[in-house]
Short mmCIF file of C-alpha atoms and ligand atoms in Angstrom, two decimals:
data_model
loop_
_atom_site.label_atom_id
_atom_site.label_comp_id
_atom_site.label_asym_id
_atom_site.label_seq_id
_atom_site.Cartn_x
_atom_site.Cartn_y
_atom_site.Cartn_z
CA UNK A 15 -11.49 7.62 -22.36
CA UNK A 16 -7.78 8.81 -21.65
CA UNK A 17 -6.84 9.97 -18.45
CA UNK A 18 -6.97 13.98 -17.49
CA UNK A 19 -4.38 16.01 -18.46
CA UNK A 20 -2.05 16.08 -15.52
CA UNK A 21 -0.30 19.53 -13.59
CA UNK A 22 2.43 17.87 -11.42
CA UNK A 23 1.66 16.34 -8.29
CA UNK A 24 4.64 16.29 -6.83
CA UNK A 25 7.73 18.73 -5.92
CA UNK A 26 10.07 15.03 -5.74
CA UNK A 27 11.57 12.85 -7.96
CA UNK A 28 10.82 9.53 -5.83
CA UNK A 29 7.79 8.31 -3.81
CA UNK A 30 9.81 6.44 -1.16
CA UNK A 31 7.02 7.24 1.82
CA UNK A 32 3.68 8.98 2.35
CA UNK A 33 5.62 11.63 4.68
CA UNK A 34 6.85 13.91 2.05
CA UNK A 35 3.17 14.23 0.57
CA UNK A 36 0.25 16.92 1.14
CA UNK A 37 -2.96 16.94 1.35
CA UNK A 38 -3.14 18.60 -2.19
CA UNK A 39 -0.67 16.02 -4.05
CA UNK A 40 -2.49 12.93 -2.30
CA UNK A 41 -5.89 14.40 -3.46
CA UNK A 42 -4.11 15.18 -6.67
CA UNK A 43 -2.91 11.73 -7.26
CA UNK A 44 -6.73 10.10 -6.37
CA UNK A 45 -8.45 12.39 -9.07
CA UNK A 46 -5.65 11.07 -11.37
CA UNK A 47 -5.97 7.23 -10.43
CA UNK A 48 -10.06 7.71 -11.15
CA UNK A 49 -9.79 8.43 -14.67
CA UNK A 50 -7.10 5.21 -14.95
CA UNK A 51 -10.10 3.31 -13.06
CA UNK A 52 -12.54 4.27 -15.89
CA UNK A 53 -9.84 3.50 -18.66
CA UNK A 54 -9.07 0.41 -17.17
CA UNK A 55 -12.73 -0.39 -17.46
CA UNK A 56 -12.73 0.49 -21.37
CA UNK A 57 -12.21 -2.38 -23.73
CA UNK A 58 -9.03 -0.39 -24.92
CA UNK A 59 -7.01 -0.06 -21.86
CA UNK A 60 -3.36 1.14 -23.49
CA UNK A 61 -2.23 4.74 -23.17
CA UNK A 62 0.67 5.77 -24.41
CA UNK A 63 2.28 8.29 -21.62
CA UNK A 64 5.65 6.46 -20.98
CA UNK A 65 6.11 5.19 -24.58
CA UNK A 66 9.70 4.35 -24.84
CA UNK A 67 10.29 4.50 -20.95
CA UNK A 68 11.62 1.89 -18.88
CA UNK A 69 10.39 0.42 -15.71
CA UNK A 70 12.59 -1.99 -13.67
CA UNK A 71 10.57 -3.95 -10.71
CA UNK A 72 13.21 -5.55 -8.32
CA UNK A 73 11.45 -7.26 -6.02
CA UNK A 74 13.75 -8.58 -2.58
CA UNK A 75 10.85 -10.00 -1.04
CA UNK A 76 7.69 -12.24 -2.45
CA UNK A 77 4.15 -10.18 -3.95
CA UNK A 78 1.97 -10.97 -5.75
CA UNK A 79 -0.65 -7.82 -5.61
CA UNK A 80 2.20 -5.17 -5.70
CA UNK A 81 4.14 -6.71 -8.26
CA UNK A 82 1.48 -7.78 -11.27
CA UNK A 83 -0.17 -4.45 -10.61
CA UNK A 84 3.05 -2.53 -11.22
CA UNK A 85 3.87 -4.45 -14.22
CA UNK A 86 0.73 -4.42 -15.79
CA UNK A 87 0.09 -0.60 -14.81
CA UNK A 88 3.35 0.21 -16.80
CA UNK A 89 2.65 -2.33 -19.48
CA UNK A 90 -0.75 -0.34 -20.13
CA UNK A 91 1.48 3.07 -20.38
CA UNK A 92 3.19 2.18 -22.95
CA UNK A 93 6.63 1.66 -21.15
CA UNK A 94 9.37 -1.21 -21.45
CA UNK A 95 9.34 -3.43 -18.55
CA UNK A 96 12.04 -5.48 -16.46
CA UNK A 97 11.18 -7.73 -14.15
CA UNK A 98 14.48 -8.58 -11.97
CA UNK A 99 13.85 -11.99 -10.12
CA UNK A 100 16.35 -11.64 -6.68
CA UNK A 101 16.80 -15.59 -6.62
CA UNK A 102 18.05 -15.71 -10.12
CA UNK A 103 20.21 -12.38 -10.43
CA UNK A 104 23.60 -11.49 -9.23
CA UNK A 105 22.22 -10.43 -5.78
CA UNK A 106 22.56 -14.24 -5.36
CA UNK A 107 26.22 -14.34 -5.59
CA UNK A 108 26.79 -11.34 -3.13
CA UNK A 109 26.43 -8.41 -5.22
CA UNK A 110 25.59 -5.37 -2.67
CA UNK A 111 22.78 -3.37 -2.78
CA UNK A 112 24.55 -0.44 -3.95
CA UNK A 113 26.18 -2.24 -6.75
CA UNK A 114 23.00 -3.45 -7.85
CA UNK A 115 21.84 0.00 -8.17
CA UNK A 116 24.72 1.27 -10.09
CA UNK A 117 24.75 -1.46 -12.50
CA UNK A 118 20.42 -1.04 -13.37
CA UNK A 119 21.47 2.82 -13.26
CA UNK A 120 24.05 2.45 -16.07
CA UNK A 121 21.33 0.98 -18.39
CA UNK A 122 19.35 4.49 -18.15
CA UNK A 123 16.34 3.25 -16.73
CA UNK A 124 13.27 6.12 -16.03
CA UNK A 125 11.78 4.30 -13.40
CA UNK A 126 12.69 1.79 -10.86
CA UNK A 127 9.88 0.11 -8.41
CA UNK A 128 11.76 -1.77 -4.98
CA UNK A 129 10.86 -4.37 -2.31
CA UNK A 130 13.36 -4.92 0.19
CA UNK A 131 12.76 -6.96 3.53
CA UNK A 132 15.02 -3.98 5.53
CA UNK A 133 13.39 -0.16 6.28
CA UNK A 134 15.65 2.63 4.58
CA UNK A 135 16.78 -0.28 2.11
CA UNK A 136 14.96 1.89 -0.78
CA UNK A 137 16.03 5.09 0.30
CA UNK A 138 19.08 3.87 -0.10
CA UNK A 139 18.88 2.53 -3.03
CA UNK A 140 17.28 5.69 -4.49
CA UNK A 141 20.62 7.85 -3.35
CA UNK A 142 22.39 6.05 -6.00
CA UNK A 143 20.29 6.58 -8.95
CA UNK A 144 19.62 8.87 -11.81
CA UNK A 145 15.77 8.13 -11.86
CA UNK A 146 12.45 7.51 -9.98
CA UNK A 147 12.34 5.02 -7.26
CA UNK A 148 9.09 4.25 -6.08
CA UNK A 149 9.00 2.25 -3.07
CA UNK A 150 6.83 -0.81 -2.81
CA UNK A 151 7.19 -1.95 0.71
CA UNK A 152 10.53 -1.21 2.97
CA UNK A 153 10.87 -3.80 6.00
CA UNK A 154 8.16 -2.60 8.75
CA UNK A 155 8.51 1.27 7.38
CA UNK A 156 6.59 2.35 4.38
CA UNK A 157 4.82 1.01 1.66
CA UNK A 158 3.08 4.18 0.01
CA UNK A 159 0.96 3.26 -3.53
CA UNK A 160 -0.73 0.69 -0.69
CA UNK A 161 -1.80 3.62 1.75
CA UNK A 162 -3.44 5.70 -1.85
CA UNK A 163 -5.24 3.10 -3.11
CA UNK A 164 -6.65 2.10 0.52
CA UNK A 165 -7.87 5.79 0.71
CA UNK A 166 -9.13 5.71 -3.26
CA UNK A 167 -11.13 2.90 -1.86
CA UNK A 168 -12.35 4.81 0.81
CA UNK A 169 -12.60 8.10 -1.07
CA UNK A 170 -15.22 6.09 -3.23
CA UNK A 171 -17.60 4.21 -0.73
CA UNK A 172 -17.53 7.26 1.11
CA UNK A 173 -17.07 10.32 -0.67
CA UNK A 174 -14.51 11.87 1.78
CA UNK A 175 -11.57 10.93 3.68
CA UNK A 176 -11.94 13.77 6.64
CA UNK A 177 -13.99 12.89 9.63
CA UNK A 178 -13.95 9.52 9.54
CA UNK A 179 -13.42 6.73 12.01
CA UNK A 180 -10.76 4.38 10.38
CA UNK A 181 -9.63 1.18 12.81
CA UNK A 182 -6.11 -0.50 11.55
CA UNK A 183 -6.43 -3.92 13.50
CA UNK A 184 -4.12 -6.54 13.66
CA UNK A 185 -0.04 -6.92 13.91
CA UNK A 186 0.66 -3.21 13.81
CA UNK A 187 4.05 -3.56 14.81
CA UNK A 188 5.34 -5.07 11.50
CA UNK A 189 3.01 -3.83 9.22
CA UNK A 190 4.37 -0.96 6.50
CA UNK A 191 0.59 -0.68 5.27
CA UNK A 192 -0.36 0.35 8.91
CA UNK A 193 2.66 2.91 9.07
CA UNK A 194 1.71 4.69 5.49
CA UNK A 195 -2.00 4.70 6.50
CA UNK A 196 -1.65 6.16 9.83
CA UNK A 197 0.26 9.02 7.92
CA UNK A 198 -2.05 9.64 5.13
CA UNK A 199 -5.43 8.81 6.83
CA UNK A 200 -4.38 11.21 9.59
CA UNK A 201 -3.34 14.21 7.10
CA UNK A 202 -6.51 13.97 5.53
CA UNK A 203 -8.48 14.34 8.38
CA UNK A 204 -9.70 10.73 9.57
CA UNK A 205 -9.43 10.02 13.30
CA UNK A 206 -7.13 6.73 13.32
CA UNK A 207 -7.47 4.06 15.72
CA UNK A 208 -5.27 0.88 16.23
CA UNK A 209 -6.72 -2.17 17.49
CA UNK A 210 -4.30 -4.85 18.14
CA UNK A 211 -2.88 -7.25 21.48
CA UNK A 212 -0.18 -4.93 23.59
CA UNK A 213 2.73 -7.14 21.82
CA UNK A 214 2.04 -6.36 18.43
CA UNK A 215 1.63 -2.38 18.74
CA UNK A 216 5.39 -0.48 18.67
CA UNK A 217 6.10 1.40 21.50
CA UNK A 218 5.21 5.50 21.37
CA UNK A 219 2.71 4.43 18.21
CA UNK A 220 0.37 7.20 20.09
CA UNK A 221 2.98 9.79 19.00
CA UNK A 222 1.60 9.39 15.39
CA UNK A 223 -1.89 10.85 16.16
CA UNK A 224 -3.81 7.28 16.57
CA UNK A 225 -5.72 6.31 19.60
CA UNK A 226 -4.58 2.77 21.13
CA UNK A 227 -7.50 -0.31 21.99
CA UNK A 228 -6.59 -4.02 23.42
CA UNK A 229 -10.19 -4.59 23.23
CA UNK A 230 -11.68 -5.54 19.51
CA UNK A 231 -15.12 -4.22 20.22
CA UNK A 232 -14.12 -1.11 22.19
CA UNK A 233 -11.91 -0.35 19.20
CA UNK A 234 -14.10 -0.67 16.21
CA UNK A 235 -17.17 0.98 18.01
CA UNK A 236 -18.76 3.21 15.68
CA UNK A 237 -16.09 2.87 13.15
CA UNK A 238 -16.29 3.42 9.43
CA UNK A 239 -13.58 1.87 8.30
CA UNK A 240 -11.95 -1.81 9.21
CA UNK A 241 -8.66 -2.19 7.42
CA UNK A 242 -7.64 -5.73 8.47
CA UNK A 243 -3.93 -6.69 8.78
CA UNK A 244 -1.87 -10.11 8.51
CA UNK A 245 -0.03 -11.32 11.42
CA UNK A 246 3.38 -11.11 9.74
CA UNK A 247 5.25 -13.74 10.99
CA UNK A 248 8.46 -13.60 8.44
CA UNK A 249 9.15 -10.13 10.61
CA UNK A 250 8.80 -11.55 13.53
CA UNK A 251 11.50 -12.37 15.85
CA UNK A 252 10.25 -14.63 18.65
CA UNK A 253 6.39 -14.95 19.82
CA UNK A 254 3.95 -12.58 19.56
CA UNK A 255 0.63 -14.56 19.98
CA UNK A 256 -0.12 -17.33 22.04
CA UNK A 257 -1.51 -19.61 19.20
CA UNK A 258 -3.34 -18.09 15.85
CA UNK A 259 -6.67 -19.89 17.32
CA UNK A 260 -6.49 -17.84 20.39
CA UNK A 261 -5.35 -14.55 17.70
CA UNK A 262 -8.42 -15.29 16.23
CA UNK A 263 -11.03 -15.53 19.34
CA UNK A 264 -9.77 -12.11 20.53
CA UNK A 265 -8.64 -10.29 17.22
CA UNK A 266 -10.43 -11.73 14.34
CA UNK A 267 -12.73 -9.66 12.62
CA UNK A 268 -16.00 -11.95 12.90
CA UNK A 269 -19.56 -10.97 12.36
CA UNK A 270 -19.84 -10.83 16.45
CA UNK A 271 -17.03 -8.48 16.60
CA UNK A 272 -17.92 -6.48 13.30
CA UNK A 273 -21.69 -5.73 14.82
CA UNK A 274 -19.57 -3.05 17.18
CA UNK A 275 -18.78 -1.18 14.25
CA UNK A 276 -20.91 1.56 12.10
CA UNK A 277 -24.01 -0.85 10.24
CA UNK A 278 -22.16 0.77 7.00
CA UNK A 279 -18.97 0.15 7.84
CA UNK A 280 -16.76 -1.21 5.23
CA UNK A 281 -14.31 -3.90 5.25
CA UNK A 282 -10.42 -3.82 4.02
CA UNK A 283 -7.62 -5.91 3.84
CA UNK A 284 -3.99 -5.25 2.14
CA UNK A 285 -3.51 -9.46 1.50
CA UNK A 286 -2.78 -11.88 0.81
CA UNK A 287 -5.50 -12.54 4.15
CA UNK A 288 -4.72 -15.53 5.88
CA UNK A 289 -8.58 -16.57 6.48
CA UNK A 290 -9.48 -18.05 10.12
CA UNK A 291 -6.75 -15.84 12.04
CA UNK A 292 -6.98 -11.96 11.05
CA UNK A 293 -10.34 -12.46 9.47
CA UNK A 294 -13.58 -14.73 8.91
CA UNK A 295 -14.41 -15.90 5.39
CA UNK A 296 -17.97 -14.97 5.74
CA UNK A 297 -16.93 -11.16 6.37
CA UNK A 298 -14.08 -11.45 4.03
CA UNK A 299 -16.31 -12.69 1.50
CA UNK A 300 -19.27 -10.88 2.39
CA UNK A 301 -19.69 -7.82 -1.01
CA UNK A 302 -21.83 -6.04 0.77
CA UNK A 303 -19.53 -5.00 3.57
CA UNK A 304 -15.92 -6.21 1.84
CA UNK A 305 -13.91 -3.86 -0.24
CA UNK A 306 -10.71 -6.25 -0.85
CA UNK A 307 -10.96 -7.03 -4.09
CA UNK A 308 -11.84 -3.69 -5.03
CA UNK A 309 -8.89 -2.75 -3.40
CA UNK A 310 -6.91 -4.13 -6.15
CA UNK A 311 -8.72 -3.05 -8.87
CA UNK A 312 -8.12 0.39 -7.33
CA UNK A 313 -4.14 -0.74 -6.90
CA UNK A 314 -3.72 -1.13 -10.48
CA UNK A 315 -4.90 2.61 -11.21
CA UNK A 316 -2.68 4.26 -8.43
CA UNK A 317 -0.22 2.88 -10.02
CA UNK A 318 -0.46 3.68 -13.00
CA UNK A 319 -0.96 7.52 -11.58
CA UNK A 320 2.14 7.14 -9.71
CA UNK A 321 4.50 6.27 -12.74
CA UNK A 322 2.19 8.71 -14.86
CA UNK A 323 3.89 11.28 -12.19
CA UNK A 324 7.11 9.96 -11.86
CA UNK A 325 7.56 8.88 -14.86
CA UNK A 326 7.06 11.23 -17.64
CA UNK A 327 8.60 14.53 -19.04
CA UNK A 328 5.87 16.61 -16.73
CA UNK A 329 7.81 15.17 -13.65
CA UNK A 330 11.35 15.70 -15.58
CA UNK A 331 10.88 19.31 -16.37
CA UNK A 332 9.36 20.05 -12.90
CA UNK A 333 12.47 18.78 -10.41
C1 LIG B 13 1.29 -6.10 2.29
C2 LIG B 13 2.81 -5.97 2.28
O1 LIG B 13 3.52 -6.62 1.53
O2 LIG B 13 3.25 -5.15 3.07
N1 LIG B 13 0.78 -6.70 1.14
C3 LIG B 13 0.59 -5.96 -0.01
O3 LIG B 13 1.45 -5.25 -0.47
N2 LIG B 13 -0.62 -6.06 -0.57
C4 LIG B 13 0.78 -6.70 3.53
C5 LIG B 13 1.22 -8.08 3.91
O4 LIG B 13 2.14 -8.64 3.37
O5 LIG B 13 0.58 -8.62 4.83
#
């Protein structure tokens, strides 16, 4: 099966954030990851949209979800692609950002994918190119193709995104998954809650639309959705949490704490899950209730609908 023929989703060249989006482009983009879900189910998984395209990944920070999915997603369209390592490229020897960009931009790339540790780094970036930048995770800021396929995921256990009760528990403070999902969740109608100790939710979060809980049970009452979230301690300055064990007592999702929650409710996590702090392996594990690895089956296909988008001569003629 090859995917649907495809009006543009988007009135922008990039996809550096969910704000920017609407409710028609995000729903847009889902129906357009499905049929890549059922294609990458076929035994014959190539399509040829971005034949003779480039893709350059330049990754600043470690993956290992984000970046094989984005390579294989535009290995299966067809395109050329780049992986630049940071630790072995000039960015080593003190190149700047900007210079980095300029020198990828002179080689007439169509689409470039960035990770960078600092929010606004791939913005930046993106100011000083010819092509598509897509970003895949800015500091504590965005991290967009994360926030679709987390509501493709929903979309499919539960038909809709609108009405539902979605808690986001965990370090909300550094999380880019958390920021991207508040967005989108909230556009499309789900009632967002955070869930998370006093030190690890950013001051004025309320602003966004979500409703704030200290307490683990109080905040997944009733809930549809658990997204779980990794205590990020590489964007952490100082101490958040008295010691993981404690983290785990009060904030880890466990099958005591989970029995708050809807009987249906299902079970998410961004990972790489650091088992016995944010979460329990029996929950985590459990595939009656957990949707992670599901998740990035469903990763792979937003992706691919993303540089579908972004990447081809419907998106060129549109801008
Ligand atoms: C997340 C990220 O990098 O922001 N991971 C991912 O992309 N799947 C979450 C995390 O690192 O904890």
């Amino acid at each position: 099966m090859q995917p649907v023929s495809w009006p543009n989703a988007l009135s922008q060249r990039d996809l550096l954030g969910i704000e920017g989006l609407t409710p028609d482009s995000v729903a847009s983009i889902l129906d357009l990851s499905e049929s890549y879900v059922a294609l990458n189910r076929d035994a014959q998984k190539k399509s040829d949209v971005l034949s003779g395209r480039t893709l350059i990944l330049l990754f600043f920070e470690t993956s290992t979800r984000t970046r094989t999915s984005f390579e294989l997603a535009g290995k299966r369209l067809g395109a050329d692609v780049i992986n630049i390592s940071v630790a072995s490229s000039a960015i080593k020897k003190g190149e700047t950002l900007i210079d980095t960009a300029m020198t990828l931009n002179a080689m007439h790339p169509d689409v470039i994918v960035v990770r960078h540790p600092d929010a606004g780094a791939v913005r930046l970036l993106a100011n000083h190119v010819n092509c598509a930048v897509i970003n895949a995770g800015d500091g504590s800021h965005e991290h967009p193709t994360q926030a679709l396929l987390d509501a493709l995921t929903i979309r499919r256990h539960k038909g809709r995104l609108d009405g539902l009760r979605v808690a986001i528990c965990g370090d909300i403070m550094h999380s880019r998954v958390a920021r991207s999902n508040i967005l989108l969740l909230s556009m499309m109608g789900s009632q967002v809650r955070l869930v998370a100790p006093p030190t690890l939710v950013p001051t004025a979060i309320e602003r966004m639309g979500a409703e704030v809980f200290s307490d683990m049970r109080e905040g997944l009452m009733d809930c549809d959705i658990i997204m779980m979230l990794r205590l990020q301690a590489e964007r952490m300055q100082g101490t958040f949490v008295p010691s993981t064990r404690e983290y785990f007592r009060y904030f880890g999702l466990d099958e005591s704490k989970l029995a708050a929650a809807r009987p249906d409710a299902l079970i998410m996590h961004p990972g790489p899950m650091n088992r016995g702090v944010e979460i329990d392996s029996v929950v985590a594990d459990d595939i009656t209730r957990s949707a992670i690895l599901e998740q990035v089956e469903l990763g792979l296909a937003v992706r691919q609908a993303c540089l579908d988008i972004l990447g081809s001569d419907k998106n060129r003629e549109t801008i």
